[in-house]
mmCIF file of C-alpha atoms and ligand atoms in Angstrom:
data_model
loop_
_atom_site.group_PDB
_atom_site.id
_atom_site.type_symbol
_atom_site.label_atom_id
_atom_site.label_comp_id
_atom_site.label_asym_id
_atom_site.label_seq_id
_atom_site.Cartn_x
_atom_site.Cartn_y
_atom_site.Cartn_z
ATOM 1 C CA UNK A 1 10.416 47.026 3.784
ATOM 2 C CA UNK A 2 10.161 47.948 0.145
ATOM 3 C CA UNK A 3 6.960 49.116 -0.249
ATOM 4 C CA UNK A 4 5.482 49.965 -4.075
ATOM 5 C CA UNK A 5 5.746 53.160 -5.511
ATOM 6 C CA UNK A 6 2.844 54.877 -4.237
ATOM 7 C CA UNK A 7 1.297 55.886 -7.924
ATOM 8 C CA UNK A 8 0.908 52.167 -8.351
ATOM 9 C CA UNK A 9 -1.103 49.276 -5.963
ATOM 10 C CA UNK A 10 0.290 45.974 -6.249
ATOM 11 C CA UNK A 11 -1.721 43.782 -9.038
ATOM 12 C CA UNK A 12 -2.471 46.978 -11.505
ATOM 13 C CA UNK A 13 -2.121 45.846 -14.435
ATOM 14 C CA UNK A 14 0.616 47.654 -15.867
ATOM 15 C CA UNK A 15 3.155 47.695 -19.001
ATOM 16 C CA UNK A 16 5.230 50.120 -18.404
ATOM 17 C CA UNK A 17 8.055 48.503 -15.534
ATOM 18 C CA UNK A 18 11.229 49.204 -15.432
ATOM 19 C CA UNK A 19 13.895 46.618 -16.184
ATOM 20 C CA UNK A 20 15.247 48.467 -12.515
ATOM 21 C CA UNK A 21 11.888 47.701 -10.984
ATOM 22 C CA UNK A 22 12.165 44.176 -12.184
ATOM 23 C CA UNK A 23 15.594 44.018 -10.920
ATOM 24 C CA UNK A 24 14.421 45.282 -7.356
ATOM 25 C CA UNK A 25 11.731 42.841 -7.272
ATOM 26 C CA UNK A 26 14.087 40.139 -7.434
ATOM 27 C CA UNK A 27 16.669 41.707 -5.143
ATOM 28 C CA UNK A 28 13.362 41.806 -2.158
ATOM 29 C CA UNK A 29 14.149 39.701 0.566
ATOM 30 C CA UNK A 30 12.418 36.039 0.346
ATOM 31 C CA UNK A 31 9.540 36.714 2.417
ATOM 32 C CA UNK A 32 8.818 40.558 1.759
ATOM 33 C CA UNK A 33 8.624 39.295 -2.286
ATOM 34 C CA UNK A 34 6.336 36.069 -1.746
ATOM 35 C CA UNK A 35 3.828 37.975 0.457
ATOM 36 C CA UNK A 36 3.772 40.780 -2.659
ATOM 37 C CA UNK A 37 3.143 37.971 -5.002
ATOM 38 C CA UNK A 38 0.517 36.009 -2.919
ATOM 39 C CA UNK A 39 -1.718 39.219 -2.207
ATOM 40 C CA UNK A 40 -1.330 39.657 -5.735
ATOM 41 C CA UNK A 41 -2.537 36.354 -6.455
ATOM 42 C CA UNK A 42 -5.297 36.452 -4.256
ATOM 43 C CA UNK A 43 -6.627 39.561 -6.408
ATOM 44 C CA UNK A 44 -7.106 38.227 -9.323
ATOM 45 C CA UNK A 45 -7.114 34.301 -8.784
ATOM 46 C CA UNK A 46 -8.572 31.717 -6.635
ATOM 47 C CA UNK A 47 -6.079 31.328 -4.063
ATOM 48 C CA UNK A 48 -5.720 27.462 -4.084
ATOM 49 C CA UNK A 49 -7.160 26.567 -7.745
ATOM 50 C CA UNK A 50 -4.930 25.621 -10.024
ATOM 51 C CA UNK A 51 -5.293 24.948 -13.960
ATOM 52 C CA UNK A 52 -4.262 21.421 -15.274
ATOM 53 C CA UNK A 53 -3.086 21.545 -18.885
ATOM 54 C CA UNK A 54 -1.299 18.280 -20.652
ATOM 55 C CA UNK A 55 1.102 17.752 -22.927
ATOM 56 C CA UNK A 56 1.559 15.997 -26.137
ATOM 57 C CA UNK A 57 4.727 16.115 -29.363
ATOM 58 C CA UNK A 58 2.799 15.694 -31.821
ATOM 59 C CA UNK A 59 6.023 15.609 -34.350
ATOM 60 C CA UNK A 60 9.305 14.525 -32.599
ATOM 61 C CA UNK A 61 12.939 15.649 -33.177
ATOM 62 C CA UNK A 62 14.468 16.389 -36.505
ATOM 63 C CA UNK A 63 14.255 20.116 -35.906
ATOM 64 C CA UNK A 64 16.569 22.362 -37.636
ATOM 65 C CA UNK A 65 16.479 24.810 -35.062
ATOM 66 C CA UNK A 66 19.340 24.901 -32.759
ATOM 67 C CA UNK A 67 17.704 26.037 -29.231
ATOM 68 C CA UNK A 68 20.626 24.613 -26.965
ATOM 69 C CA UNK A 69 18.451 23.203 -24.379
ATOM 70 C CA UNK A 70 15.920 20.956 -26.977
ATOM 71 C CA UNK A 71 16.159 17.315 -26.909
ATOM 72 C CA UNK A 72 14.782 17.776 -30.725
ATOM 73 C CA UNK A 73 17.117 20.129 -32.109
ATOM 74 C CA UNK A 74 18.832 18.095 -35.511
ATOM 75 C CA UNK A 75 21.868 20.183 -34.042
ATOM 76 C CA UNK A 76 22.211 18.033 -30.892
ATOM 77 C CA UNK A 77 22.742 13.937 -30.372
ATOM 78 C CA UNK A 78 20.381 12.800 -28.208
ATOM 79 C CA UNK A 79 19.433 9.662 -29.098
ATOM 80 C CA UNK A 80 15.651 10.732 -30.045
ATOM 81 C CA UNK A 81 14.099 9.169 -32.438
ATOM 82 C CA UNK A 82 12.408 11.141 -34.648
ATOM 83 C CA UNK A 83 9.164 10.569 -36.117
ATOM 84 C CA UNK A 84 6.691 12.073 -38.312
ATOM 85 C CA UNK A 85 3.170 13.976 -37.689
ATOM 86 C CA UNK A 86 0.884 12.058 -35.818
ATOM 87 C CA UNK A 87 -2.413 10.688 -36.759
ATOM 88 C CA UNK A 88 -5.117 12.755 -35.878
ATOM 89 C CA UNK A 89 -7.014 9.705 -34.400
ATOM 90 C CA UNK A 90 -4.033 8.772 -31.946
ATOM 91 C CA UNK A 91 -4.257 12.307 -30.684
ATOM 92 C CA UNK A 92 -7.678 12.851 -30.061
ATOM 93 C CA UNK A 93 -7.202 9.117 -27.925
ATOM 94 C CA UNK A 94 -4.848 10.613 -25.845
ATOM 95 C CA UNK A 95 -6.271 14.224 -25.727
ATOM 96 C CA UNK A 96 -9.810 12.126 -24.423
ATOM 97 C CA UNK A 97 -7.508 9.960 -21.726
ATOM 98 C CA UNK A 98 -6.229 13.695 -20.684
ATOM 99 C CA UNK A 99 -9.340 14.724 -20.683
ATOM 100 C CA UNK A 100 -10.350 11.319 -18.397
ATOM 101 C CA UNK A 101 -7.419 12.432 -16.298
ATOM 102 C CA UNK A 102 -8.867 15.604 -15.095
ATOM 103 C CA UNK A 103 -6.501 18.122 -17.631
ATOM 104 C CA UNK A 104 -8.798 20.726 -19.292
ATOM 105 C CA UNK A 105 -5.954 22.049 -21.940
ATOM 106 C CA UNK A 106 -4.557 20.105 -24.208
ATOM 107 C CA UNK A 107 -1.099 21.291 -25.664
ATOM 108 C CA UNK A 108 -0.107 20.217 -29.102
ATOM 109 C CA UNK A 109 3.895 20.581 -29.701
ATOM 110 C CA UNK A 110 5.648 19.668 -32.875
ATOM 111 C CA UNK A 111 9.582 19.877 -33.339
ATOM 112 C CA UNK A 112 9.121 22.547 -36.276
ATOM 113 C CA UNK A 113 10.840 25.793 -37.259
ATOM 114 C CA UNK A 114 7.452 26.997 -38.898
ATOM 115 C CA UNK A 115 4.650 24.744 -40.061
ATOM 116 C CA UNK A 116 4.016 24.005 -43.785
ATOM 117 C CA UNK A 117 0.549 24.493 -45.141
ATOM 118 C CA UNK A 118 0.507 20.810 -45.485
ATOM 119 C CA UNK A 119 0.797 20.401 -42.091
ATOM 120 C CA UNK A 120 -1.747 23.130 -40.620
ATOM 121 C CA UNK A 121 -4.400 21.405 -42.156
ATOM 122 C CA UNK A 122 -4.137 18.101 -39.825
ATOM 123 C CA UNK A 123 -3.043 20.467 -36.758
ATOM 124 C CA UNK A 124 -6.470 22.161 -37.907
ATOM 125 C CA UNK A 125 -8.456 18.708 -37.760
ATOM 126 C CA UNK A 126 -6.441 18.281 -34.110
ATOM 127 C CA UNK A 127 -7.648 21.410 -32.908
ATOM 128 C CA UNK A 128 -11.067 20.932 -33.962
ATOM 129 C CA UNK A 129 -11.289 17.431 -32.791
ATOM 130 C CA UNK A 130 -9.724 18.135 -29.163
ATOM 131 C CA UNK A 131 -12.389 21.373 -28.788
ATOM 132 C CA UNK A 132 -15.256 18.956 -29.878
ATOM 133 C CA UNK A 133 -14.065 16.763 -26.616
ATOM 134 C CA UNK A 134 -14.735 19.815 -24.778
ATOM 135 C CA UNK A 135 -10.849 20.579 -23.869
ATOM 136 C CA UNK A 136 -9.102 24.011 -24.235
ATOM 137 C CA UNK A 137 -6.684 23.694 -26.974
ATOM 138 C CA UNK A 138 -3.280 24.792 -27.068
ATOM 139 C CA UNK A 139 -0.421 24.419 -30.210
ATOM 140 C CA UNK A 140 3.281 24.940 -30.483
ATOM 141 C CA UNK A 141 4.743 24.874 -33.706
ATOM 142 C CA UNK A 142 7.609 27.432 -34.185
ATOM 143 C CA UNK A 143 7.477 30.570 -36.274
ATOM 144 C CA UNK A 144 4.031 31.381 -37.464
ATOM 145 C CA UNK A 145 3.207 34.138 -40.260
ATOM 146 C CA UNK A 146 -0.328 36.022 -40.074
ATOM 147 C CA UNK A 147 -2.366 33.868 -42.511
ATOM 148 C CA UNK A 148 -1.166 30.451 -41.044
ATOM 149 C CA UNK A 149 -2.317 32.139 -37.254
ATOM 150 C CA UNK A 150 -5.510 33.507 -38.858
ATOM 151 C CA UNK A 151 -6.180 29.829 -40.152
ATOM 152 C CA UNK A 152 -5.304 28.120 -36.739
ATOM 153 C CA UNK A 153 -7.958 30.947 -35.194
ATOM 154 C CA UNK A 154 -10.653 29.520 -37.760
ATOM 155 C CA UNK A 155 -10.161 26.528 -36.257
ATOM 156 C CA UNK A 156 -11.173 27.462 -33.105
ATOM 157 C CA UNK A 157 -7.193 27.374 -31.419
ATOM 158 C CA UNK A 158 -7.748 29.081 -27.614
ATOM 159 C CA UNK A 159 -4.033 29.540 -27.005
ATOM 160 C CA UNK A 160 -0.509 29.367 -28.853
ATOM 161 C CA UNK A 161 2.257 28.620 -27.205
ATOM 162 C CA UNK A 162 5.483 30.720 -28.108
ATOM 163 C CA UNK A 163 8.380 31.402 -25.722
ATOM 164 C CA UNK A 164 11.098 34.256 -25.506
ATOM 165 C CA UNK A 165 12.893 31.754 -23.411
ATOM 166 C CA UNK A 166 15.545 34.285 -22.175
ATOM 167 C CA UNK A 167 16.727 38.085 -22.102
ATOM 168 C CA UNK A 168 16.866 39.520 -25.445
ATOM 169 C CA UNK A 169 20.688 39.467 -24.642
ATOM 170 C CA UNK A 170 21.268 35.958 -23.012
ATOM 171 C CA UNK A 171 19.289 34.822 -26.336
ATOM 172 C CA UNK A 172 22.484 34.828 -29.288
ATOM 173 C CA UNK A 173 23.791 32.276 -26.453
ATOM 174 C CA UNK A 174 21.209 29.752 -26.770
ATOM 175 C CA UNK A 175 19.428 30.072 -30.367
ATOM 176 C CA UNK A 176 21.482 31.149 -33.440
ATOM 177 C CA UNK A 177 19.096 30.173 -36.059
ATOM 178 C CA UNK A 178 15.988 32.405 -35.542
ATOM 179 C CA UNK A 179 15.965 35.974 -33.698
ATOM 180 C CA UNK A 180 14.418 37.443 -30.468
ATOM 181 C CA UNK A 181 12.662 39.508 -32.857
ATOM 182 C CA UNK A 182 11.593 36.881 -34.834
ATOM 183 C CA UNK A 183 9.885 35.479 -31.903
ATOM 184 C CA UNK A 184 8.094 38.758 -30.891
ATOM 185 C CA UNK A 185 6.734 38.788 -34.823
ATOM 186 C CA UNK A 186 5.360 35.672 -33.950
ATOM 187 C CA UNK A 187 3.229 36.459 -30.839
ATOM 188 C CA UNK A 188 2.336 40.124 -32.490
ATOM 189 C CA UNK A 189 0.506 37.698 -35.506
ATOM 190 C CA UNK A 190 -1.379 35.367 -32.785
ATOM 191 C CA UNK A 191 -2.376 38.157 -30.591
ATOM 192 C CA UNK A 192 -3.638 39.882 -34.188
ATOM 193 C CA UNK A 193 -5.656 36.801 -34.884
ATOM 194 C CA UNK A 194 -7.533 36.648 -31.675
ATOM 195 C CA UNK A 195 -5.395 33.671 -30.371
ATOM 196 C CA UNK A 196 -4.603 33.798 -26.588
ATOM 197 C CA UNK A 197 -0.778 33.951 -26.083
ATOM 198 C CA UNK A 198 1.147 31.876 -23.845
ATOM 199 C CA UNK A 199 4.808 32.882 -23.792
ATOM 200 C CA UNK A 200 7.421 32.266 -21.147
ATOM 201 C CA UNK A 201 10.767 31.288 -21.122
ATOM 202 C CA UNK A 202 13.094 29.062 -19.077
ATOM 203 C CA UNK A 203 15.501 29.174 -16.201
ATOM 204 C CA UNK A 204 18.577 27.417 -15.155
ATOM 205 C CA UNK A 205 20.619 28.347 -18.615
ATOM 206 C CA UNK A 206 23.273 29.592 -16.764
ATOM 207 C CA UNK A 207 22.032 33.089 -17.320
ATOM 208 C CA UNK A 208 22.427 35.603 -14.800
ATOM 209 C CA UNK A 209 20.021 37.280 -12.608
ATOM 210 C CA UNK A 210 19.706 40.399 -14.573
ATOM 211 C CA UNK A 211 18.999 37.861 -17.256
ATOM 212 C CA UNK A 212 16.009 36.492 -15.649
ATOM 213 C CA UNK A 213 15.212 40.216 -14.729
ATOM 214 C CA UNK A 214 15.663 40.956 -18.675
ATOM 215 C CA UNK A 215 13.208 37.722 -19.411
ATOM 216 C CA UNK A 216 10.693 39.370 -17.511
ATOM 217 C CA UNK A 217 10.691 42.655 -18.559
ATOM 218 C CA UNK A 218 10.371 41.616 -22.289
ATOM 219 C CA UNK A 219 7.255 39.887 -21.112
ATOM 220 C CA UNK A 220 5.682 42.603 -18.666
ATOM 221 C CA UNK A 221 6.155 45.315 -21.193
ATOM 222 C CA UNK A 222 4.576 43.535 -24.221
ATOM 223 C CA UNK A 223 0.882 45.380 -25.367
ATOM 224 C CA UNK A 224 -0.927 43.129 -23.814
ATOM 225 C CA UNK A 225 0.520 40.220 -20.864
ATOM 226 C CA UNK A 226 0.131 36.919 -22.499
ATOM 227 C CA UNK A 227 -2.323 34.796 -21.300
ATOM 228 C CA UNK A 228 -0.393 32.268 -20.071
ATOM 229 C CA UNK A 229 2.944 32.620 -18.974
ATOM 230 C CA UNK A 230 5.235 29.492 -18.856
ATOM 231 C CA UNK A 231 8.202 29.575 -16.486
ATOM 232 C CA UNK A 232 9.915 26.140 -17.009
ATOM 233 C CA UNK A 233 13.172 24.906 -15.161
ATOM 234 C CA UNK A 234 15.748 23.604 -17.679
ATOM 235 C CA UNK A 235 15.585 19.866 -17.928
ATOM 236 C CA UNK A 236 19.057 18.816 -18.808
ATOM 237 C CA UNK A 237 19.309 16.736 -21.480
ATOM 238 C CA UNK A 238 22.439 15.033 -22.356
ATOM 239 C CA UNK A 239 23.898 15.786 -25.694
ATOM 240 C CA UNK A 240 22.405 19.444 -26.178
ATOM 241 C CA UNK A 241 24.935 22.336 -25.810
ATOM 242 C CA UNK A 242 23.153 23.637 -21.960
ATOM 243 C CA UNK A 243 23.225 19.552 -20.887
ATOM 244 C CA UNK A 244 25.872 20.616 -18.386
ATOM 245 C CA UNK A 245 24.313 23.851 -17.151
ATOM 246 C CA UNK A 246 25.018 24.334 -13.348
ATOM 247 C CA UNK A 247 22.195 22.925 -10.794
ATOM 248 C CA UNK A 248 19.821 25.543 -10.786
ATOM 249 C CA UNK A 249 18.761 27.035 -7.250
ATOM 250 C CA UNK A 250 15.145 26.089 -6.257
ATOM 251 C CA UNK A 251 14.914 29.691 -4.538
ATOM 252 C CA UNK A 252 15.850 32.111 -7.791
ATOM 253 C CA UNK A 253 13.522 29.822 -9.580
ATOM 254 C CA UNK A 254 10.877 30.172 -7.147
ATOM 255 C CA UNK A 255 11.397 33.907 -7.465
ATOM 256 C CA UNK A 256 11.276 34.188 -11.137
ATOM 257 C CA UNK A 257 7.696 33.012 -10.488
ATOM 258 C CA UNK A 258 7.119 35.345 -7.886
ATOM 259 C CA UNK A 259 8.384 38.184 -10.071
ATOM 260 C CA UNK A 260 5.856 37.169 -12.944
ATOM 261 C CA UNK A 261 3.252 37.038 -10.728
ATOM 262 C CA UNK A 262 3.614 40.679 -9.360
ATOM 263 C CA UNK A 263 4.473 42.352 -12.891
ATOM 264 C CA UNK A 264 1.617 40.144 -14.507
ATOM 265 C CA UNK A 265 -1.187 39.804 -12.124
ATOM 266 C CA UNK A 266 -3.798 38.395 -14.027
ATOM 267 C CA UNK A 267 -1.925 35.789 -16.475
ATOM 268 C CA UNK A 268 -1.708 32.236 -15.543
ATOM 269 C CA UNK A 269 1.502 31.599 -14.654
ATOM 270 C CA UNK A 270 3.185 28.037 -15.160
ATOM 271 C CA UNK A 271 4.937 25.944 -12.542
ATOM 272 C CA UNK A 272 6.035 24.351 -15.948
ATOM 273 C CA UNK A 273 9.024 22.027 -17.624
ATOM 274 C CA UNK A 274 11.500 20.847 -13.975
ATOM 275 C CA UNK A 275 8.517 19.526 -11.592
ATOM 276 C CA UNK A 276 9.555 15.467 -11.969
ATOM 277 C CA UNK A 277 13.449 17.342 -10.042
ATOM 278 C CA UNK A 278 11.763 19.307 -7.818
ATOM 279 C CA UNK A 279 10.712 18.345 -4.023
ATOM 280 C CA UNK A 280 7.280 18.653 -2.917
ATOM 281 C CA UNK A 281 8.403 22.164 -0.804
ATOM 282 C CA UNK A 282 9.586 23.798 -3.984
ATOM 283 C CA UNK A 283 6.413 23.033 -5.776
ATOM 284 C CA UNK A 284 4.611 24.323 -2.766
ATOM 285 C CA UNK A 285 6.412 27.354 -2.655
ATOM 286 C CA UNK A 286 5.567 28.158 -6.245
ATOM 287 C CA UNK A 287 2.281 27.746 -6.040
ATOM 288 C CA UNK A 288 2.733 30.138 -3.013
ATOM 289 C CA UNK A 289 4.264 32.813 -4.836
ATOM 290 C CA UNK A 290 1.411 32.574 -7.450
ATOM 291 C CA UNK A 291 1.528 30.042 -9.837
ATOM 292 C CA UNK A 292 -1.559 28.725 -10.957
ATOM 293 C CA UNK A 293 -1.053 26.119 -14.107
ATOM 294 C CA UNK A 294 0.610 22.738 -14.336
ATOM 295 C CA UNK A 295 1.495 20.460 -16.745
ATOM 296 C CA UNK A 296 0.139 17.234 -15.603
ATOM 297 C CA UNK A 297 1.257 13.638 -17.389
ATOM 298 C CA UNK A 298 4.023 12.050 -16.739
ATOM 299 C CA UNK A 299 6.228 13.264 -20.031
ATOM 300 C CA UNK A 300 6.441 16.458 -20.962
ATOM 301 C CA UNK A 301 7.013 16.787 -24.914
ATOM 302 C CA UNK A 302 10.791 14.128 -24.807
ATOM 303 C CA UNK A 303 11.534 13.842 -20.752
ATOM 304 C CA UNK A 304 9.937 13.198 -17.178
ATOM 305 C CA UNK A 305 7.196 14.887 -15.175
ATOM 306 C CA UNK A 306 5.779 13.730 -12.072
ATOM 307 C CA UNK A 307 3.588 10.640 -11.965
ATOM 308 C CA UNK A 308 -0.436 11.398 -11.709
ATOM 309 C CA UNK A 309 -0.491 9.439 -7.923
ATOM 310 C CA UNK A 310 2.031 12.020 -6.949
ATOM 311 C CA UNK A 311 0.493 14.882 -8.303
ATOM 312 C CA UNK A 312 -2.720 13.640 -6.424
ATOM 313 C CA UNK A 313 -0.958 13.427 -3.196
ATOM 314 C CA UNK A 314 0.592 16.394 -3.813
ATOM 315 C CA UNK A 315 -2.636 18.367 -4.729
ATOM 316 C CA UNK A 316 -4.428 16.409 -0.939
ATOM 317 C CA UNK A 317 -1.082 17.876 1.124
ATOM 318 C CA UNK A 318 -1.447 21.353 -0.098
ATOM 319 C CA UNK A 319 -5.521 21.488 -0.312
ATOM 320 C CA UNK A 320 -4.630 22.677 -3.915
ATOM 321 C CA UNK A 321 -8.215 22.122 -6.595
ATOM 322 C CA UNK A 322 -8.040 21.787 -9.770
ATOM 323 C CA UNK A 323 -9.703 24.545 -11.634
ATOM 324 C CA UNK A 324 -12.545 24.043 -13.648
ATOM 325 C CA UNK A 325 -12.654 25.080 -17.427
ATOM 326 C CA UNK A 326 -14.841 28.404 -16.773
ATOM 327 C CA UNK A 327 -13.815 29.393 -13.649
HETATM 328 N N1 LIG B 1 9.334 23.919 -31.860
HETATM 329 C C1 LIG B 1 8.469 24.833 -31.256
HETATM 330 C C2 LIG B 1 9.182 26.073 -30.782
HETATM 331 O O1 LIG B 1 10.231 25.997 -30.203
HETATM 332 O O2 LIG B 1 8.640 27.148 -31.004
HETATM 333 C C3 LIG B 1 7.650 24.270 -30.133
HETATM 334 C C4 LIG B 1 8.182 23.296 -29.131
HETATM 335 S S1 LIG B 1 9.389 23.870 -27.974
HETATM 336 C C5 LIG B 1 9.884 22.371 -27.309
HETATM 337 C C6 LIG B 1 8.509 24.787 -26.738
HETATM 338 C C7 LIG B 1 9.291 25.374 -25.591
HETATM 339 O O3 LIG B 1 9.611 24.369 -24.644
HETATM 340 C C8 LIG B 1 10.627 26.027 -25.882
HETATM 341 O O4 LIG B 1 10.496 27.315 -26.373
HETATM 342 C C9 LIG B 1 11.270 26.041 -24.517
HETATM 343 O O5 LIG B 1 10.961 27.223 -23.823
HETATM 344 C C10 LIG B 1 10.648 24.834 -23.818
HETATM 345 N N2 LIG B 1 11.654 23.761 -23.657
HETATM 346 C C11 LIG B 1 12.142 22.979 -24.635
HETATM 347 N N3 LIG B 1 13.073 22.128 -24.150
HETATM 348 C C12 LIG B 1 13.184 22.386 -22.836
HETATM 349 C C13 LIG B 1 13.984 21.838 -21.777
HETATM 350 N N4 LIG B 1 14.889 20.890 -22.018
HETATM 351 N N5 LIG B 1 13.812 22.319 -20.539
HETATM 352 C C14 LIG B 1 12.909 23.305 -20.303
HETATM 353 N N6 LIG B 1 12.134 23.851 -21.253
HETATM 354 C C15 LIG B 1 12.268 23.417 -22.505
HETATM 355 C C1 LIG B 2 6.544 25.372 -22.421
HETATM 356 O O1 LIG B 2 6.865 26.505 -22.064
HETATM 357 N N1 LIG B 2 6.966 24.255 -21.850
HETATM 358 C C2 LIG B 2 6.460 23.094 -22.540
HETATM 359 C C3 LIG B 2 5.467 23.724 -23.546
HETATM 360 N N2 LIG B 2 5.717 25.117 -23.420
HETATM 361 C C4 LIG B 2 5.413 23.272 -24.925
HETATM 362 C C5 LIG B 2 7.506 22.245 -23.111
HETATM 363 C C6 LIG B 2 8.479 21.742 -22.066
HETATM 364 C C7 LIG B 2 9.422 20.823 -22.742
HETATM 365 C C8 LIG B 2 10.406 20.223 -21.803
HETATM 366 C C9 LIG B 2 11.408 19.399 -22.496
HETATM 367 C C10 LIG B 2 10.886 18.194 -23.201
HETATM 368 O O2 LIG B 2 10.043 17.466 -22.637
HETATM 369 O O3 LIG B 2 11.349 17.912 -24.305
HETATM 370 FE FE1 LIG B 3 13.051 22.962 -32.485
HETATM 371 FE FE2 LIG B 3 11.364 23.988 -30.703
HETATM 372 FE FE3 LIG B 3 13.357 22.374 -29.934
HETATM 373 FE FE4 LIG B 3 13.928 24.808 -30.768
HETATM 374 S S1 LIG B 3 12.716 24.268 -28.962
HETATM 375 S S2 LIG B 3 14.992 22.917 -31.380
HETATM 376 S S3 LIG B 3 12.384 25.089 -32.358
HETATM 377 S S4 LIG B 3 11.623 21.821 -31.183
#
């Protein structure tokens, strides 16, 4: 078997790996990885608790960006209609239903490349309102510069979401219109304003293996692990430029979260976007190699997840709990 080099235990928290180490993680065999990634787990985690975020687009479609997977890219027909900035009072209703529902975070995304000032000052209100409910609170709104993150910060924001989504060389293949390094000037201003990071990216692109490898590299070797790291399975959407992308195999997936979990050991890591086309046994293997956070609701931000009654079941089956806000 493998083993780890001996200067370093498994779940040391480290940012200094390899893109090779990466690379070998992923080559393990199946069961030699997932037993790394579940001791791992059960260092730093509560082996069968899971965190229960949901999800909300609070501004639909329209975006200029051209992210080939997005529903909401301008760039791509979908057939989404898109609509303006929601009223704060219709999302604090839903963020109190989540709440209701059992979710502790709730995730605010709007189809933007950056947010206006205009428009930070009733995601400010949002923020506020949803902590006053006693939620977590969570925002995704495309490029942010310092001020706007110091501003979302003074509104009491616990978490920003902002992925890398791929390598840094897959990347030109799916977004044209803003950089890999605009994306890391992003999370450098949150992470300078106190916010928690949550930054991830997404598999099933048709990227390679090395590319997943690459993905989570750029993540392990960033100053500090985000927070929260999102691994979502591409929901294909018909009329975006990766609609077609070739079925995605529920093992690599299953590893990418494995690999996340061993070179991250104390972020969350998301069982994220892909649940509503994934059997019961894939979920159950994720959560097995260490994934800890869903996304619970039955849309995501524009397509499926699983219904709540599943989820329930689900959760019963697998003796899974849903983690409490300070645990
Ligand atoms: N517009 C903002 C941005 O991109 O920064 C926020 C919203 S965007 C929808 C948030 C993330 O969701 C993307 O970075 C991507 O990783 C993920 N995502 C979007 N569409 C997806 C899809 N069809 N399948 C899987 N993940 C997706
Ligand atoms: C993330 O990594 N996944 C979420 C959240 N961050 C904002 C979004 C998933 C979107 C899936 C496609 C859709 O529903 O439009
Ligand atoms: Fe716009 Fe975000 Fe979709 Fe990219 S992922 S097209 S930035 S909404």
């Amino acid at each position: 078997m493998n083993a780890p080099a001996p200067e370093f235990r498994d779940g040391t928290v480290r940012h200094d790996w390899t893109r090779d180490e990466i690379a070998q993680l992923f080559a393990l065999p199946f069961a030699d990885l997932i037993f790394r990634s579940q001791t791992v787990h059960r260092q730093h985690f509560a082996a069968n608790e899971v965190q229960i975020s949901t999800l909300l687009s609070i501004k639909t479609g329209g975006c200029p960006e051209d992210c080939g997977y997005c529903s909401q890219s301008a760039s791509h027909e979908t057939g989404l209609k898109a609509s303006k900035l929601m009223e704060i009072e219709k999302v604090l209703a839903d963020a109190r239903t989540a709440r209701d529902a059992g979710a502790t975070r709730f995730c605010m995304g709007a189809a933007w490349r950056s947010p206006k000032d205009r428009d930070l000052d009733a995601v400010c209100a949002m923020v506020e309102g949803v902590k006053a409910l006693g939620m977590e609170t969570c925002v995704t709104l495309g490029m942010l510069t310092g001020p706007q993150a110091e501003r979302l910060k003074g509104a009491g924001l616990d978490y920003y979401n902002h992925n890398i989504d791929t390598s840094p060389e897959y990347y030109t293949e799916v977004i044209t219109t803003r950089t890999f390094q605009d994306r890391l000037d992003t999370l450098e201003h949150v992470r300078n304003a106190g916010i928690n990071v949550c930054c991830g990216g997404i598999v099933g692109m048709g990227e390679e293996e090395s590319d997943r490898a690459g993905m989570i590299h750029a993540l392990a070797t960033l100053p500090s692990h985000p927070e929260s790291v999102p691994i979502n399975a591409l929901m294909k959407v018909k009329g975006t430029k990766l609609g077609e992308s070739a079925a995605l195999d529920p093992i690599d997936f299953v590893r990418t979260i494995a690999v996340a979990r061993i070179t991250m050991p104390k972020s969350f890591v998301r069982l994220s976007a892909g649940r509503d086309n994934m059997s019961d046994e894939t979920q159950a293997l994720c959560f097995l190699a260490g994934a800890n956070s869903i996304f619970y609701g039955t849309k995501l931000l524009t397509t499926p997840n699983p219904k709540e009654s599943h989820d329930h079941k689900l959760f019963e089956k697998l003796g899974v709990t849903p983690m409490a806000l300070d645990s």
